[in-house]
Amino acid sequence: MTNMARRYSIGAMIFHWVIAIAVIVNWRIAENAEHAEMPEKAAIFADHKALGILILLLTVGRLLWRWTHPVPPLPSTLAKWEATLARGVHIIFYVLLIGLPLGGWFANSLAGREIDMFGFFTIPPLPVGDDPEAAKAIFGLHATGGSVFIYLIALHILGALKHTIFDKNGGIFRMLPFGKVPG
């Protein structure tokens, strides 16, 4: 198997890193909004919402890319539990990458709010009616999901570093266009 066949395609790499950066930036935006006072808080959350919708669109693009481009196999040196954990975390990532933005949009819709896409256009609320209590509950779940996501990202980074530094199986280089991915 060639070095390129053991790593993700350039398109997958671009989607991965753009989405990863966007998710971390969006987490920091939400953290900053939590510590702000109105009306600044609302303005900061507007950016969080818009970036969340952009992450959703990028994730749909990434899934379409994944379904049309082969994914390299996991290194054969992984223990069964490591391969299971890797697959499970990736599935949860996709669930969160889709579920968090949709949940945020749904909660905003229940609160009667549209989503301003960085001043270019607005996304109207979903036709779900007003229910501030349900919106509040969903926002709570959204925040919890975001926290879970950050912990899983940390686990993902630690795993990639472990495989790269200690196992020397190419870990992080599978998602970069440089570096050696051993056969």
C-alpha positions as semicolon CSV with decimal commas, in nm:
position;residue;x (nm);y (nm);z (nm)
1;M;0,000;0,000;0,000
2;T;0,143;0,340;-0,095
3;N;0,199;0,621;0,150
4;M;-0,089;0,816;-0,012
5;A;-0,328;0,520;0,018
6;R;-0,266;0,519;0,394
7;R;-0,365;0,883;0,437
8;Y;-0,687;1,073;0,378
9;S;-0,747;1,258;0,051
10;I;-0,655;1,626;0,025
11;G;-1,026;1,715;0,020
12;A;-1,086;1,519;0,341
13;M;-0,786;1,689;0,500
14;I;-0,918;2,034;0,410
15;F;-1,265;1,955;0,545
16;H;-1,113;1,806;0,863
17;W;-0,889;2,101;0,948
18;V;-1,135;2,375;0,849
19;I;-1,412;2,212;1,054
20;A;-1,175;2,145;1,347
21;I;-1,064;2,507;1,359
22;A;-1,422;2,631;1,317
23;V;-1,546;2,410;1,603
24;I;-1,273;2,528;1,841
25;V;-1,328;2,892;1,745
26;N;-1,703;2,848;1,792
27;W;-1,650;2,696;2,135
28;R;-1,436;2,997;2,233
29;I;-1,701;3,235;2,095
30;A;-1,967;3,065;2,310
31;E;-1,740;3,084;2,615
32;N;-1,682;3,455;2,554
33;A;-2,056;3,516;2,512
34;E;-2,130;3,346;2,843
35;H;-1,912;3,601;3,022
36;A;-2,047;3,907;2,841
37;E;-2,336;4,136;2,929
38;M;-2,622;4,228;2,699
39;P;-2,628;4,360;2,426
40;E;-2,270;4,245;2,360
41;K;-2,368;3,890;2,462
42;A;-2,634;3,873;2,189
43;A;-2,390;4,004;1,927
44;I;-2,129;3,744;2,024
45;F;-2,389;3,465;2,020
46;A;-2,498;3,582;1,672
47;D;-2,149;3,493;1,547
48;H;-2,167;3,160;1,733
49;K;-2,497;3,074;1,563
50;A;-2,376;3,173;1,216
51;L;-2,054;2,976;1,252
52;G;-2,257;2,679;1,379
53;I;-2,467;2,680;1,061
54;L;-2,149;2,709;0,854
55;I;-2,006;2,408;1,042
56;L;-2,326;2,216;0,961
57;L;-2,289;2,294;0,590
58;L;-1,921;2,201;0,591
59;T;-2,006;1,874;0,768
60;V;-2,263;1,786;0,503
61;G;-1,995;1,857;0,242
62;R;-1,748;1,644;0,432
63;L;-1,993;1,353;0,452
64;L;-2,062;1,377;0,078
65;W;-1,687;1,381;0,017
66;R;-1,638;1,081;0,246
67;W;-1,906;0,880;0,065
68;T;-1,739;0,946;-0,272
69;H;-1,372;0,909;-0,176
70;P;-1,208;0,607;-0,015
71;V;-1,108;0,631;0,349
72;P;-0,773;0,476;0,439
73;P;-0,787;0,173;0,665
74;L;-0,693;0,213;1,029
75;P;-0,336;0,104;1,103
76;S;-0,317;-0,273;1,146
77;T;-0,114;-0,220;1,464
78;L;-0,414;-0,082;1,655
79;A;-0,554;-0,295;1,933
80;K;-0,916;-0,394;1,881
81;W;-1,031;-0,159;2,159
82;E;-0,840;0,131;1,998
83;A;-1,002;0,069;1,659
84;T;-1,346;0,045;1,823
85;L;-1,285;0,364;2,020
86;A;-1,162;0,547;1,709
87;R;-1,468;0,446;1,506
88;G;-1,703;0,529;1,793
89;V;-1,554;0,874;1,850
90;H;-1,574;0,952;1,477
91;I;-1,941;0,854;1,469
92;I;-2,011;1,070;1,775
93;F;-1,823;1,358;1,608
94;Y;-2,055;1,342;1,307
95;V;-2,362;1,318;1,530
96;L;-2,249;1,628;1,721
97;L;-2,138;1,816;1,408
98;I;-2,490;1,776;1,273
99;G;-2,692;1,761;1,594
100;L;-2,548;2,064;1,771
101;P;-2,617;2,314;1,491
102;L;-2,961;2,166;1,422
103;G;-3,041;2,169;1,795
104;G;-2,925;2,530;1,821
105;W;-3,139;2,629;1,522
106;F;-3,437;2,441;1,668
107;A;-3,396;2,608;2,010
108;N;-3,362;2,951;1,848
109;S;-3,675;2,877;1,646
110;L;-3,866;2,788;1,962
111;A;-3,752;3,124;2,101
112;G;-3,874;3,300;1,784
113;R;-3,524;3,401;1,672
114;E;-3,380;3,398;1,324
115;I;-3,011;3,334;1,256
116;D;-2,812;3,621;1,106
117;M;-2,543;3,479;0,879
118;F;-2,269;3,738;0,940
119;G;-2,489;4,016;0,799
120;F;-2,520;3,855;0,453
121;F;-2,865;3,702;0,500
122;T;-3,083;3,554;0,771
123;I;-3,213;3,205;0,822
124;P;-3,571;3,218;0,943
125;P;-3,692;3,024;1,245
126;L;-3,825;2,677;1,178
127;P;-4,207;2,668;1,181
128;V;-4,231;2,519;1,531
129;G;-4,415;2,790;1,726
130;D;-4,303;2,968;2,042
131;D;-4,204;2,764;2,344
132;P;-3,948;2,948;2,558
133;E;-3,927;2,668;2,816
134;A;-3,850;2,406;2,551
135;A;-3,598;2,644;2,395
136;K;-3,426;2,683;2,733
137;A;-3,411;2,306;2,783
138;I;-3,269;2,248;2,434
139;F;-3,011;2,525;2,484
140;G;-2,905;2,339;2,800
141;L;-2,865;2,015;2,606
142;H;-2,680;2,208;2,335
143;A;-2,432;2,343;2,592
144;T;-2,382;1,996;2,742
145;G;-2,328;1,849;2,396
146;G;-2,073;2,121;2,324
147;S;-1,883;2,032;2,643
148;V;-1,888;1,662;2,554
149;F;-1,760;1,755;2,209
150;I;-1,462;1,947;2,353
151;Y;-1,367;1,652;2,575
152;L;-1,388;1,415;2,277
153;I;-1,173;1,652;2,071
154;A;-0,911;1,641;2,348
155;L;-0,930;1,258;2,346
156;H;-0,895;1,261;1,966
157;I;-0,588;1,486;1,981
158;L;-0,429;1,275;2,255
159;G;-0,494;0,960;2,052
160;A;-0,340;1,111;1,738
161;L;-0,034;1,221;1,935
162;K;-0,003;0,880;2,105
163;H;-0,014;0,701;1,770
164;T;0,233;0,945;1,616
165;I;0,487;0,978;1,900
166;F;0,471;0,649;2,090
167;D;0,328;0,393;1,845
168;K;0,504;0,556;1,547
169;N;0,224;0,443;1,313
170;G;0,183;0,779;1,141
171;G;-0,123;0,885;1,348
172;I;-0,156;1,255;1,274
173;F;0,019;1,229;0,935
174;R;-0,280;1,032;0,801
175;M;-0,464;1,367;0,807
176;L;-0,173;1,582;0,683
177;P;-0,022;1,602;0,332
178;F;0,329;1,555;0,472
179;G;0,508;1,318;0,708
180;K;0,558;0,945;0,696
181;V;0,273;0,700;0,736
182;P;0,441;0,360;0,782
183;G;0,307;0,057;0,601
